[in-house]
């Protein structure tokens, strides 16, 4: 075919950044549940307890509303939805900093399993259990691991699948029932399923900055692993999980920023000084207006990433890199402004603003820092530094 007769390239569809009626209905259900069971006082009380997360809230969110199975196909007991719906859930979880393992289990673990060969009964049964909320799955990688930046495996697998090694700073490791472990096998990296309660598995809790998302070190000493995928397929499954997780983390960061902005506007409208609401002072109005513009831009970036992942867009990696590079700093800025504009009360333990700042700072490093994502974006669009 000559250049004159070559068919024109099919244009990429424009992203859909708006919320559908079904997505808004899902948001209403999740928000109502969180307002009833995850208000700031409840979250504050929970982070000082010995429980890694709110089990009753997780069961209601995962099983009763069915959010744990949004990304799981219907034939395996899930809803067969897309990342757009999961993004709505994460927005609401960000608005309440709810201590539940949604991102780690219903997004990262589920996406990794979906990238494996679904023929084995092992993968199918695991997906069904995750979709029904009967267990919590965790992808055993350091929480700072970024898409496209997979380190060398720190766990080795023997010929019989026995795993030996250590993985540090794994999010929600203490609440996991199923561990998805990337290990170095005889023929290269592979992905194994390990029961968290099995012999040879030890979880070492650590004290994280964000107490609503616990971290732990995982140690394996001959732990029995069941092979899910090997070679290029295993690496592709893990990479897809990290890309999806990073893209949807932007929606959680958006929710954090939205709560901080709304709470700041509400407080400054009611707090009076010199006989006037402090929110009416021009300097504060300018700061909140500038923050509103940042949050609106973050919403566009987060929705674009969720839509690109849902539609299988060839530009999904670019959309995710843009979303993470932009949304992470906005969430931190919003939390900082929230604390400062609340004055002295914002710096007390009783006020929940510190929970949002800690989650925002923790999320800034999760699944790759903004700097890592800017570097990835430069490579993706061929704008490398000289």
Short mmCIF file of N, CA, C and O in Angstrom, two decimals, residues 6 25 69 82 123 126 128 159 169 199 208-209 230 236 239 294 344:
data_model
loop_
_atom_site.label_atom_id
_atom_site.label_comp_id
_atom_site.label_asym_id
_atom_site.label_seq_id
_atom_site.Cartn_x
_atom_site.Cartn_y
_atom_site.Cartn_z
N UNK A 6 -2.73 4.89 1.71
CA UNK A 6 -2.75 4.40 3.08
C UNK A 6 -3.96 4.98 3.82
O UNK A 6 -4.25 6.18 3.72
N UNK A 25 -24.67 7.04 41.68
CA UNK A 25 -25.43 6.20 42.61
C UNK A 25 -24.49 5.41 43.50
O UNK A 25 -24.72 5.25 44.71
N UNK A 69 -15.59 -6.38 44.47
CA UNK A 69 -15.62 -7.13 43.21
C UNK A 69 -15.86 -6.28 41.99
O UNK A 69 -16.18 -6.82 40.92
N UNK A 82 -15.56 -1.31 35.85
CA UNK A 82 -14.29 -0.82 35.33
C UNK A 82 -13.59 0.04 36.38
O UNK A 82 -14.09 0.27 37.47
N UNK A 123 -6.15 -19.33 40.75
CA UNK A 123 -6.38 -17.92 40.47
C UNK A 123 -7.87 -17.59 40.48
O UNK A 123 -8.28 -16.56 41.01
N UNK A 126 -9.18 -17.55 44.06
CA UNK A 126 -8.69 -16.38 44.78
C UNK A 126 -9.46 -15.14 44.39
O UNK A 126 -9.83 -14.32 45.24
N UNK A 128 -12.53 -15.00 43.26
CA UNK A 128 -13.88 -15.10 43.82
C UNK A 128 -13.88 -14.72 45.29
O UNK A 128 -14.76 -13.99 45.76
N UNK A 159 12.66 -25.22 43.64
CA UNK A 159 11.98 -26.04 42.64
C UNK A 159 10.59 -26.49 43.06
O UNK A 159 9.71 -26.70 42.22
N UNK A 169 8.16 -2.97 53.91
CA UNK A 169 7.19 -1.88 53.75
C UNK A 169 6.06 -2.24 52.80
O UNK A 169 5.78 -1.54 51.82
N UNK A 199 2.86 -21.80 57.37
CA UNK A 199 4.16 -21.94 58.03
C UNK A 199 5.23 -21.29 57.16
O UNK A 199 5.21 -21.39 55.93
N UNK A 208 3.93 3.31 60.65
CA UNK A 208 3.99 4.20 59.48
C UNK A 208 3.60 5.62 59.85
O UNK A 208 3.08 5.90 60.94
N UNK A 209 3.84 6.55 58.94
CA UNK A 209 3.36 7.92 59.13
C UNK A 209 1.85 7.95 59.13
O UNK A 209 1.22 8.59 59.99
N UNK A 230 4.51 -17.10 35.30
CA UNK A 230 5.97 -17.06 35.26
C UNK A 230 6.43 -16.23 34.07
O UNK A 230 5.68 -16.00 33.12
N UNK A 236 4.28 -8.81 33.41
CA UNK A 236 3.23 -7.96 32.85
C UNK A 236 2.06 -7.82 33.82
O UNK A 236 1.47 -6.73 33.93
N UNK A 239 3.18 -5.37 36.54
CA UNK A 239 3.25 -4.01 35.99
C UNK A 239 1.86 -3.42 35.79
O UNK A 239 1.63 -2.25 36.08
N UNK A 294 -6.68 24.31 41.76
CA UNK A 294 -5.80 23.14 41.79
C UNK A 294 -6.60 21.85 41.93
O UNK A 294 -6.32 20.84 41.27
N UNK A 344 -4.94 27.34 65.40
CA UNK A 344 -4.47 26.45 66.45
C UNK A 344 -5.24 25.15 66.52
O UNK A 344 -4.66 24.08 66.78
#
